[in-house]
mmCIF file with all atom_site columns, C-alpha atoms in Angstrom:
data_model
loop_
_atom_site.group_PDB
_atom_site.id
_atom_site.type_symbol
_atom_site.label_atom_id
_atom_site.label_alt_id
_atom_site.label_comp_id
_atom_site.label_asym_id
_atom_site.label_entity_id
_atom_site.label_seq_id
_atom_site.pdbx_PDB_ins_code
_atom_site.Cartn_x
_atom_site.Cartn_y
_atom_site.Cartn_z
_atom_site.occupancy
_atom_site.B_iso_or_equiv
_atom_site.pdbx_formal_charge
_atom_site.auth_seq_id
_atom_site.auth_comp_id
_atom_site.auth_asym_id
_atom_site.auth_atom_id
_atom_site.pdbx_PDB_model_num
ATOM 1   C CA . MET A 1 1   ? -133.533 -10.845 50.629  1.00 56.00 ? 1   MET A CA 1
ATOM 2   C CA . ASN A 1 2   ? -130.095 -12.060 51.516  1.00 61.00 ? 2   ASN A CA 1
ATOM 3   C CA . ILE A 1 3   ? -127.645 -9.720  49.707  1.00 67.00 ? 3   ILE A CA 1
ATOM 4   C CA . GLY A 1 4   ? -124.752 -12.096 50.310  1.00 59.00 ? 4   GLY A CA 1
ATOM 5   C CA . LEU A 1 5   ? -126.606 -14.964 48.611  1.00 57.00 ? 5   LEU A CA 1
ATOM 6   C CA . VAL A 1 6   ? -127.583 -12.830 45.616  1.00 54.00 ? 6   VAL A CA 1
ATOM 7   C CA . THR A 1 7   ? -124.003 -11.591 45.297  1.00 66.00 ? 7   THR A CA 1
ATOM 8   C CA . SER A 1 8   ? -122.747 -15.184 45.379  1.00 62.00 ? 8   SER A CA 1
ATOM 9   C CA . PHE A 1 9   ? -125.121 -16.167 42.558  1.00 56.00 ? 9   PHE A CA 1
ATOM 10  C CA . ILE A 1 10  ? -124.010 -13.204 40.449  1.00 64.00 ? 10  ILE A CA 1
ATOM 11  C CA . VAL A 1 11  ? -120.318 -13.882 41.003  1.00 56.00 ? 11  VAL A CA 1
ATOM 12  C CA . GLY A 1 12  ? -120.835 -17.597 40.343  1.00 60.00 ? 12  GLY A CA 1
ATOM 13  C CA . GLY A 1 13  ? -122.754 -16.853 37.140  1.00 62.00 ? 13  GLY A CA 1
ATOM 14  C CA . LEU A 1 14  ? -120.061 -14.486 35.888  1.00 59.00 ? 14  LEU A CA 1
ATOM 15  C CA . LEU A 1 15  ? -117.391 -17.040 36.700  1.00 62.00 ? 15  LEU A CA 1
ATOM 16  C CA . LEU A 1 16  ? -119.298 -19.762 34.837  1.00 59.00 ? 16  LEU A CA 1
ATOM 17  C CA . LEU A 1 17  ? -119.718 -17.498 31.796  1.00 58.00 ? 17  LEU A CA 1
ATOM 18  C CA . SER A 1 18  ? -116.004 -16.688 31.860  1.00 60.00 ? 18  SER A CA 1
ATOM 19  C CA . VAL A 1 19  ? -115.098 -20.386 31.932  1.00 55.00 ? 19  VAL A CA 1
ATOM 20  C CA . LEU A 1 20  ? -117.504 -21.164 29.067  1.00 57.00 ? 20  LEU A CA 1
ATOM 21  C CA . PHE A 1 21  ? -116.173 -18.285 26.962  1.00 58.00 ? 21  PHE A CA 1
ATOM 22  C CA . PHE A 1 22  ? -112.591 -19.372 27.642  1.00 51.00 ? 22  PHE A CA 1
ATOM 23  C CA . ASN A 1 23  ? -113.447 -22.948 26.625  1.00 55.00 ? 23  ASN A CA 1
ATOM 24  C CA . VAL A 1 24  ? -115.053 -21.816 23.344  1.00 54.00 ? 24  VAL A CA 1
ATOM 25  C CA . SER A 1 25  ? -112.126 -19.496 22.637  1.00 56.00 ? 25  SER A CA 1
ATOM 26  C CA . LEU A 1 26  ? -109.680 -22.338 23.301  1.00 49.00 ? 26  LEU A CA 1
ATOM 27  C CA . GLN A 1 27  ? -111.565 -24.665 20.942  1.00 56.00 ? 27  GLN A CA 1
ATOM 28  C CA . ASN A 1 28  ? -111.603 -22.041 18.187  1.00 56.00 ? 28  ASN A CA 1
ATOM 29  C CA . LYS A 1 29  ? -107.881 -21.377 18.617  1.00 58.00 ? 29  LYS A CA 1
ATOM 30  C CA . SER A 1 30  ? -107.181 -25.091 18.425  1.00 58.00 ? 30  SER A CA 1
ATOM 31  C CA . GLN A 1 31  ? -109.237 -25.336 15.227  1.00 56.00 ? 31  GLN A CA 1
ATOM 32  C CA . GLU A 1 32  ? -107.402 -22.353 13.748  1.00 58.00 ? 32  GLU A CA 1
ATOM 33  C CA . ASN A 1 33  ? -104.021 -23.919 14.568  1.00 63.00 ? 33  ASN A CA 1
ATOM 34  C CA . THR A 1 34  ? -105.050 -27.209 12.955  1.00 66.00 ? 34  THR A CA 1
ATOM 35  C CA . LEU A 1 35  ? -106.196 -25.422 9.798   1.00 65.00 ? 35  LEU A CA 1
ATOM 36  C CA . ALA A 1 36  ? -102.976 -23.371 9.746   1.00 70.00 ? 36  ALA A CA 1
ATOM 37  C CA . THR A 1 37  ? -100.838 -26.517 9.965   1.00 74.00 ? 37  THR A CA 1
ATOM 38  C CA . THR A 1 38  ? -102.734 -28.277 7.186   1.00 76.00 ? 38  THR A CA 1
ATOM 39  C CA . THR A 1 39  ? -102.673 -25.225 4.901   1.00 77.00 ? 39  THR A CA 1
ATOM 40  C CA . ASN A 1 40  ? -98.960  -24.614 5.460   1.00 79.00 ? 40  ASN A CA 1
ATOM 41  C CA . GLU A 1 41  ? -98.163  -28.260 4.712   1.00 84.00 ? 41  GLU A CA 1
ATOM 42  C CA . THR A 1 42  ? -100.088 -28.040 1.441   1.00 84.00 ? 42  THR A CA 1
ATOM 43  C CA . LEU A 1 43  ? -98.255  -24.839 0.518   1.00 88.00 ? 43  LEU A CA 1
ATOM 44  C CA . ASN A 1 44  ? -94.911  -26.447 1.332   1.00 88.00 ? 44  ASN A CA 1
ATOM 45  C CA . ASP A 1 45  ? -95.661  -29.399 -0.995  1.00 90.00 ? 45  ASP A CA 1
ATOM 46  C CA . LEU A 1 46  ? -96.750  -27.007 -3.746  1.00 93.00 ? 46  LEU A CA 1
ATOM 47  C CA . VAL A 1 47  ? -93.724  -24.729 -3.370  1.00 93.00 ? 47  VAL A CA 1
ATOM 48  C CA . THR A 1 48  ? -91.324  -27.679 -3.400  1.00 93.00 ? 48  THR A CA 1
ATOM 49  C CA . LEU A 1 49  ? -92.744  -28.971 -6.678  1.00 93.00 ? 49  LEU A CA 1
ATOM 50  C CA . ILE A 1 50  ? -93.059  -25.652 -8.496  1.00 95.00 ? 50  ILE A CA 1
ATOM 51  C CA . SER A 1 51  ? -89.549  -24.596 -7.402  1.00 95.00 ? 51  SER A CA 1
ATOM 52  C CA . HIS A 1 52  ? -88.137  -27.865 -8.720  1.00 93.00 ? 52  HIS A CA 1
ATOM 53  C CA . ASP A 1 53  ? -89.901  -27.394 -12.068 1.00 94.00 ? 53  ASP A CA 1
ATOM 54  C CA . ILE A 1 54  ? -88.849  -23.763 -12.557 1.00 94.00 ? 54  ILE A CA 1
ATOM 55  C CA . ASN A 1 55  ? -85.236  -24.500 -11.653 1.00 92.00 ? 55  ASN A CA 1
ATOM 56  C CA . ARG A 1 56  ? -85.164  -27.292 -14.269 1.00 91.00 ? 56  ARG A CA 1
ATOM 57  C CA . MET A 1 57  ? -86.729  -25.081 -16.916 1.00 92.00 ? 57  MET A CA 1
ATOM 58  C CA . GLY A 1 58  ? -84.754  -25.150 -20.156 1.00 89.00 ? 58  GLY A CA 1
ATOM 59  C CA . TYR A 1 59  ? -82.401  -27.931 -19.055 1.00 87.00 ? 59  TYR A CA 1
ATOM 60  C CA . GLN A 1 60  ? -81.280  -29.959 -22.106 1.00 85.00 ? 60  GLN A CA 1
ATOM 61  C CA . VAL A 1 61  ? -83.411  -27.723 -24.362 1.00 86.00 ? 61  VAL A CA 1
ATOM 62  C CA . THR A 1 62  ? -81.809  -26.326 -27.524 1.00 83.00 ? 62  THR A CA 1
ATOM 63  C CA . SER A 1 63  ? -84.861  -24.501 -28.879 1.00 84.00 ? 63  SER A CA 1
ATOM 64  C CA . SER A 1 64  ? -87.340  -22.060 -27.394 1.00 89.00 ? 64  SER A CA 1
ATOM 65  C CA . VAL A 1 65  ? -88.003  -22.838 -23.720 1.00 92.00 ? 65  VAL A CA 1
ATOM 66  C CA . ILE A 1 66  ? -91.181  -20.970 -22.741 1.00 94.00 ? 66  ILE A CA 1
ATOM 67  C CA . LYS A 1 67  ? -94.277  -22.030 -24.660 1.00 94.00 ? 67  LYS A CA 1
ATOM 68  C CA . THR A 1 68  ? -96.986  -20.115 -22.800 1.00 95.00 ? 68  THR A CA 1
ATOM 69  C CA . MET A 1 69  ? -96.531  -17.030 -20.615 1.00 95.00 ? 69  MET A CA 1
ATOM 70  C CA . ASP A 1 70  ? -99.746  -15.686 -19.117 1.00 96.00 ? 70  ASP A CA 1
ATOM 71  C CA . SER A 1 71  ? -100.391 -14.335 -15.647 1.00 96.00 ? 71  SER A CA 1
ATOM 72  C CA . ASN A 1 72  ? -102.354 -17.460 -14.696 1.00 96.00 ? 72  ASN A CA 1
ATOM 73  C CA . LYS A 1 73  ? -100.535 -20.004 -16.853 1.00 97.00 ? 73  LYS A CA 1
ATOM 74  C CA . ILE A 1 74  ? -96.954  -20.893 -17.706 1.00 97.00 ? 74  ILE A CA 1
ATOM 75  C CA . ALA A 1 75  ? -95.789  -23.731 -19.941 1.00 97.00 ? 75  ALA A CA 1
ATOM 76  C CA . PHE A 1 76  ? -92.181  -24.605 -20.686 1.00 95.00 ? 76  PHE A CA 1
ATOM 77  C CA . LEU A 1 77  ? -89.799  -27.359 -21.752 1.00 93.00 ? 77  LEU A CA 1
ATOM 78  C CA . GLY A 1 78  ? -87.092  -29.020 -19.715 1.00 90.00 ? 78  GLY A CA 1
ATOM 79  C CA . ASP A 1 79  ? -85.565  -32.287 -18.618 1.00 88.00 ? 79  ASP A CA 1
ATOM 80  C CA . ILE A 1 80  ? -87.398  -32.335 -15.290 1.00 86.00 ? 80  ILE A CA 1
ATOM 81  C CA . TYR A 1 81  ? -86.112  -35.616 -13.836 1.00 83.00 ? 81  TYR A CA 1
ATOM 82  C CA . ASP A 1 82  ? -82.624  -36.970 -14.451 1.00 73.00 ? 82  ASP A CA 1
ATOM 83  C CA . ASN A 1 83  ? -83.417  -40.542 -13.515 1.00 65.00 ? 83  ASN A CA 1
ATOM 84  C CA . ASP A 1 84  ? -86.302  -41.216 -15.906 1.00 63.00 ? 84  ASP A CA 1
ATOM 85  C CA . SER A 1 85  ? -86.428  -42.512 -19.460 1.00 70.00 ? 85  SER A CA 1
ATOM 86  C CA . MET A 1 86  ? -87.799  -39.223 -20.788 1.00 74.00 ? 86  MET A CA 1
ATOM 87  C CA . ASP A 1 87  ? -85.607  -36.415 -22.015 1.00 79.00 ? 87  ASP A CA 1
ATOM 88  C CA . THR A 1 88  ? -87.175  -33.024 -22.662 1.00 84.00 ? 88  THR A CA 1
ATOM 89  C CA . THR A 1 89  ? -90.843  -32.792 -21.678 1.00 87.00 ? 89  THR A CA 1
ATOM 90  C CA . ARG A 1 90  ? -93.452  -30.060 -21.381 1.00 92.00 ? 90  ARG A CA 1
ATOM 91  C CA . VAL A 1 91  ? -94.602  -28.752 -18.005 1.00 94.00 ? 91  VAL A CA 1
ATOM 92  C CA . THR A 1 92  ? -97.687  -26.585 -17.573 1.00 96.00 ? 92  THR A CA 1
ATOM 93  C CA . TRP A 1 93  ? -98.888  -24.765 -14.456 1.00 96.00 ? 93  TRP A CA 1
ATOM 94  C CA . GLU A 1 94  ? -102.368 -23.307 -14.883 1.00 96.00 ? 94  GLU A CA 1
ATOM 95  C CA . TRP A 1 95  ? -104.699 -21.702 -12.359 1.00 96.00 ? 95  TRP A CA 1
ATOM 96  C CA . LYS A 1 96  ? -108.245 -22.456 -13.482 1.00 94.00 ? 96  LYS A CA 1
ATOM 97  C CA . ASN A 1 97  ? -110.021 -19.587 -11.736 1.00 87.00 ? 97  ASN A CA 1
ATOM 98  C CA . ASN A 1 98  ? -113.364 -20.156 -13.433 1.00 85.00 ? 98  ASN A CA 1
ATOM 99  C CA . SER A 1 99  ? -116.377 -22.410 -12.993 1.00 81.00 ? 99  SER A CA 1
ATOM 100 C CA . PHE A 1 100 ? -114.465 -25.336 -14.494 1.00 83.00 ? 100 PHE A CA 1
ATOM 101 C CA . GLY A 1 101 ? -111.719 -25.065 -11.905 1.00 85.00 ? 101 GLY A CA 1
ATOM 102 C CA . ALA A 1 102 ? -113.832 -24.429 -8.805  1.00 88.00 ? 102 ALA A CA 1
ATOM 103 C CA . VAL A 1 103 ? -113.010 -26.787 -5.937  1.00 90.00 ? 103 VAL A CA 1
ATOM 104 C CA . SER A 1 104 ? -116.099 -28.724 -4.845  1.00 86.00 ? 104 SER A CA 1
ATOM 105 C CA . SER A 1 105 ? -114.424 -30.870 -2.181  1.00 85.00 ? 105 SER A CA 1
ATOM 106 C CA . THR A 1 106 ? -114.180 -27.974 0.307   1.00 85.00 ? 106 THR A CA 1
ATOM 107 C CA . PRO A 1 107 ? -116.737 -25.361 1.428   1.00 86.00 ? 107 PRO A CA 1
ATOM 108 C CA . ASN A 1 108 ? -114.309 -22.489 0.714   1.00 88.00 ? 108 ASN A CA 1
ATOM 109 C CA . PRO A 1 109 ? -115.808 -20.547 -2.241  1.00 91.00 ? 109 PRO A CA 1
ATOM 110 C CA . ASN A 1 110 ? -112.426 -18.906 -2.984  1.00 91.00 ? 110 ASN A CA 1
ATOM 111 C CA . ASP A 1 111 ? -110.679 -22.167 -3.898  1.00 92.00 ? 111 ASP A CA 1
ATOM 112 C CA . TYR A 1 112 ? -109.806 -22.907 -7.526  1.00 95.00 ? 112 TYR A CA 1
ATOM 113 C CA . TYR A 1 113 ? -107.492 -25.602 -8.828  1.00 94.00 ? 113 TYR A CA 1
ATOM 114 C CA . LEU A 1 114 ? -103.908 -24.878 -9.744  1.00 96.00 ? 114 LEU A CA 1
ATOM 115 C CA . VAL A 1 115 ? -103.144 -27.743 -12.124 1.00 95.00 ? 115 VAL A CA 1
ATOM 116 C CA . ARG A 1 116 ? -99.678  -29.024 -12.881 1.00 95.00 ? 116 ARG A CA 1
ATOM 117 C CA . THR A 1 117 ? -99.485  -31.124 -16.044 1.00 94.00 ? 117 THR A CA 1
ATOM 118 C CA . GLY A 1 118 ? -96.221  -32.795 -16.934 1.00 91.00 ? 118 GLY A CA 1
ATOM 119 C CA . PRO A 1 119 ? -93.819  -35.596 -16.132 1.00 87.00 ? 119 PRO A CA 1
ATOM 120 C CA . THR A 1 120 ? -93.979  -37.332 -12.784 1.00 81.00 ? 120 THR A CA 1
ATOM 121 C CA . SER A 1 121 ? -91.234  -39.217 -11.003 1.00 69.00 ? 121 SER A CA 1
ATOM 122 C CA . ASP A 1 122 ? -92.903  -42.535 -11.831 1.00 67.00 ? 122 ASP A CA 1
ATOM 123 C CA . GLY A 1 123 ? -92.423  -42.018 -15.576 1.00 71.00 ? 123 GLY A CA 1
ATOM 124 C CA . ASN A 1 124 ? -95.800  -40.593 -16.625 1.00 77.00 ? 124 ASN A CA 1
ATOM 125 C CA . ALA A 1 125 ? -95.082  -37.885 -19.213 1.00 78.00 ? 125 ALA A CA 1
ATOM 126 C CA . ALA A 1 126 ? -98.410  -36.109 -18.774 1.00 81.00 ? 126 ALA A CA 1
ATOM 127 C CA . GLY A 1 127 ? -99.412  -36.659 -15.178 1.00 86.00 ? 127 GLY A CA 1
ATOM 128 C CA . GLU A 1 128 ? -101.799 -34.197 -13.558 1.00 91.00 ? 128 GLU A CA 1
ATOM 129 C CA . ILE A 1 129 ? -101.575 -32.850 -10.018 1.00 92.00 ? 129 ILE A CA 1
ATOM 130 C CA . GLN A 1 130 ? -104.122 -30.433 -8.556  1.00 93.00 ? 130 GLN A CA 1
ATOM 131 C CA . PHE A 1 131 ? -103.715 -27.961 -5.687  1.00 93.00 ? 131 PHE A CA 1
ATOM 132 C CA . PRO A 1 132 ? -106.601 -25.845 -4.345  1.00 93.00 ? 132 PRO A CA 1
ATOM 133 C CA . VAL A 1 133 ? -105.365 -22.242 -4.233  1.00 93.00 ? 133 VAL A CA 1
ATOM 134 C CA . THR A 1 134 ? -106.972 -18.836 -3.773  1.00 94.00 ? 134 THR A CA 1
ATOM 135 C CA . TYR A 1 135 ? -104.578 -16.838 -5.935  1.00 96.00 ? 135 TYR A CA 1
ATOM 136 C CA . PHE A 1 136 ? -101.832 -17.580 -8.468  1.00 97.00 ? 136 PHE A CA 1
ATOM 137 C CA . ASN A 1 137 ? -99.943  -15.031 -10.531 1.00 97.00 ? 137 ASN A CA 1
ATOM 138 C CA . VAL A 1 138 ? -96.838  -15.111 -12.720 1.00 97.00 ? 138 VAL A CA 1
ATOM 139 C CA . ASN A 1 139 ? -94.786  -12.087 -13.821 1.00 97.00 ? 139 ASN A CA 1
ATOM 140 C CA . TYR A 1 140 ? -92.053  -12.193 -16.458 1.00 97.00 ? 140 TYR A CA 1
ATOM 141 C CA . ARG A 1 141 ? -89.083  -9.809  -16.549 1.00 96.00 ? 141 ARG A CA 1
ATOM 142 C CA . ASN A 1 142 ? -86.022  -9.271  -18.725 1.00 94.00 ? 142 ASN A CA 1
ATOM 143 C CA . GLY A 1 143 ? -82.409  -8.957  -17.564 1.00 91.00 ? 143 GLY A CA 1
ATOM 144 C CA . GLN A 1 144 ? -83.018  -5.382  -16.408 1.00 93.00 ? 144 GLN A CA 1
ATOM 145 C CA . GLY A 1 145 ? -85.999  -6.369  -14.257 1.00 92.00 ? 145 GLY A CA 1
ATOM 146 C CA . VAL A 1 146 ? -88.516  -4.824  -16.674 1.00 95.00 ? 146 VAL A CA 1
ATOM 147 C CA . ALA A 1 147 ? -91.752  -6.643  -17.522 1.00 96.00 ? 147 ALA A CA 1
ATOM 148 C CA . THR A 1 148 ? -91.637  -8.381  -20.892 1.00 95.00 ? 148 THR A CA 1
ATOM 149 C CA . SER A 1 149 ? -93.967  -10.453 -23.085 1.00 94.00 ? 149 SER A CA 1
ATOM 150 C CA . ASN A 1 150 ? -91.132  -11.690 -25.306 1.00 94.00 ? 150 ASN A CA 1
ATOM 151 C CA . GLU A 1 151 ? -90.353  -15.289 -24.363 1.00 92.00 ? 151 GLU A CA 1
ATOM 152 C CA . TYR A 1 152 ? -86.770  -14.980 -25.624 1.00 92.00 ? 152 TYR A CA 1
ATOM 153 C CA . LEU A 1 153 ? -86.031  -12.046 -23.283 1.00 93.00 ? 153 LEU A CA 1
ATOM 154 C CA . VAL A 1 154 ? -87.331  -13.593 -20.060 1.00 94.00 ? 154 VAL A CA 1
ATOM 155 C CA . ARG A 1 155 ? -84.625  -13.868 -17.411 1.00 94.00 ? 155 ARG A CA 1
ATOM 156 C CA . GLU A 1 156 ? -86.693  -13.594 -14.234 1.00 96.00 ? 156 GLU A CA 1
ATOM 157 C CA . ILE A 1 157 ? -89.957  -15.287 -13.315 1.00 96.00 ? 157 ILE A CA 1
ATOM 158 C CA . GLU A 1 158 ? -91.866  -14.078 -10.264 1.00 97.00 ? 158 GLU A CA 1
ATOM 159 C CA . ILE A 1 159 ? -94.561  -16.347 -8.844  1.00 97.00 ? 159 ILE A CA 1
ATOM 160 C CA . GLU A 1 160 ? -97.068  -15.452 -6.143  1.00 97.00 ? 160 GLU A CA 1
ATOM 161 C CA . ILE A 1 161 ? -99.400  -17.971 -4.534  1.00 95.00 ? 161 ILE A CA 1
ATOM 162 C CA . MET A 1 162 ? -102.049 -17.585 -1.852  1.00 94.00 ? 162 MET A CA 1
ATOM 163 C CA . LEU A 1 163 ? -103.750 -20.479 -0.090  1.00 91.00 ? 163 LEU A CA 1
ATOM 164 C CA . GLU A 1 164 ? -106.704 -20.484 2.260   1.00 89.00 ? 164 GLU A CA 1
ATOM 165 C CA . SER A 1 165 ? -107.859 -23.305 4.472   1.00 87.00 ? 165 SER A CA 1
ATOM 166 C CA . GLY A 1 166 ? -110.618 -25.475 3.061   1.00 81.00 ? 166 GLY A CA 1
ATOM 167 C CA . GLU A 1 167 ? -112.634 -25.087 6.266   1.00 79.00 ? 167 GLU A CA 1
ATOM 168 C CA . SER A 1 168 ? -113.434 -21.871 8.091   1.00 77.00 ? 168 SER A CA 1
ATOM 169 C CA . TYR A 1 169 ? -112.968 -21.067 11.772  1.00 72.00 ? 169 TYR A CA 1
ATOM 170 C CA . SER A 1 170 ? -114.992 -18.846 14.089  1.00 65.00 ? 170 SER A CA 1
ATOM 171 C CA . VAL A 1 171 ? -113.670 -15.467 15.221  1.00 64.00 ? 171 VAL A CA 1
ATOM 172 C CA . THR A 1 172 ? -115.253 -15.179 18.672  1.00 56.00 ? 172 THR A CA 1
ATOM 173 C CA . SER A 1 173 ? -113.418 -11.989 19.587  1.00 52.00 ? 173 SER A CA 1
ATOM 174 C CA . ARG A 1 174 ? -115.549 -10.078 17.091  1.00 50.00 ? 174 ARG A CA 1
ATOM 175 C CA . GLY A 1 175 ? -118.734 -11.119 18.836  1.00 50.00 ? 175 GLY A CA 1
ATOM 176 C CA . ASP A 1 176 ? -120.714 -11.358 15.586  1.00 49.00 ? 176 ASP A CA 1
ATOM 177 C CA . GLY A 1 177 ? -120.182 -15.029 14.716  1.00 57.00 ? 177 GLY A CA 1
ATOM 178 C CA . ASP A 1 178 ? -117.850 -14.085 11.860  1.00 70.00 ? 178 ASP A CA 1
ATOM 179 C CA . ARG A 1 179 ? -116.036 -16.981 10.214  1.00 73.00 ? 179 ARG A CA 1
ATOM 180 C CA . ARG A 1 180 ? -112.754 -16.741 8.363   1.00 81.00 ? 180 ARG A CA 1
ATOM 181 C CA . TYR A 1 181 ? -110.385 -18.920 6.388   1.00 85.00 ? 181 TYR A CA 1
ATOM 182 C CA . TYR A 1 182 ? -106.765 -19.241 7.442   1.00 84.00 ? 182 TYR A CA 1
ATOM 183 C CA . ARG A 1 183 ? -104.611 -17.586 4.768   1.00 86.00 ? 183 ARG A CA 1
ATOM 184 C CA . THR A 1 184 ? -100.945 -17.946 3.835   1.00 89.00 ? 184 THR A CA 1
ATOM 185 C CA . VAL A 1 185 ? -99.025  -16.257 1.007   1.00 92.00 ? 185 VAL A CA 1
ATOM 186 C CA . TRP A 1 186 ? -95.800  -17.205 -0.792  1.00 94.00 ? 186 TRP A CA 1
ATOM 187 C CA . LYS A 1 187 ? -93.898  -15.067 -3.299  1.00 95.00 ? 187 LYS A CA 1
ATOM 188 C CA . ARG A 1 188 ? -90.559  -15.656 -4.978  1.00 95.00 ? 188 ARG A CA 1
ATOM 189 C CA . SER A 1 189 ? -88.501  -14.527 -7.950  1.00 96.00 ? 189 SER A CA 1
ATOM 190 C CA . PHE A 1 190 ? -86.665  -17.208 -9.925  1.00 95.00 ? 190 PHE A CA 1
ATOM 191 C CA . PHE A 1 191 ? -83.660  -16.679 -12.190 1.00 94.00 ? 191 PHE A CA 1
ATOM 192 C CA . PRO A 1 192 ? -83.491  -20.017 -14.039 1.00 92.00 ? 192 PRO A CA 1
ATOM 193 C CA . THR A 1 193 ? -79.911  -20.868 -15.002 1.00 89.00 ? 193 THR A CA 1
ATOM 194 C CA . ASN A 1 194 ? -80.891  -22.053 -18.459 1.00 88.00 ? 194 ASN A CA 1
ATOM 195 C CA . LEU A 1 195 ? -82.628  -18.760 -19.240 1.00 87.00 ? 195 LEU A CA 1
ATOM 196 C CA . ASN A 1 196 ? -79.696  -16.712 -17.986 1.00 80.00 ? 196 ASN A CA 1
ATOM 197 C CA . LYS A 1 197 ? -76.783  -18.695 -19.384 1.00 71.00 ? 197 LYS A CA 1
ATOM 198 C CA . VAL A 1 198 ? -76.651  -16.410 -22.422 1.00 49.00 ? 198 VAL A CA 1
ATOM 199 C CA . LEU A 1 199 ? -75.519  -13.676 -20.032 1.00 42.00 ? 199 LEU A CA 1
ATOM 200 C CA . TYR A 1 200 ? -72.414  -15.550 -18.877 1.00 36.00 ? 200 TYR A CA 1
#
């Protein structure tokens, strides 16, 4: 037996396995980056819209502003768009984390629709927009930063959203074929001017 030949085969085999593993790892990383980009773009669109709505909350409203204040649902009045024919309209954000809100267009079992119902820029007073999200929570606080359930005392609204990618990616470093969903979280406290103007 030629020891040099055997050694060459072993070294060549190990080198081939290393190249194959590197190639698979590179493909998985590329897939993860693609999913991350898509998920972050979706979150950016969602955050832009919900921030716009909350900041317009109570604008041109002379009566009670907040109509529903639950952890998974908030409804309020406001003049959302200046350049439309509508004045004060109702906006509702509701996370439907039940069988009726389950997202069927993606294989991610954690996705449920966050539904925004309200005016759209094209003049529809009750348009509906859906975002697949994994978690949505709203907290309401008074002027002292204490949780409140009284709509007239709300001065701060804290919103937390978590999104996961619709598709999973393989985690090869674990060696067990585990698959995960890319996850991104956003959290912000709002102090809507029209809820705080009584403090001026």
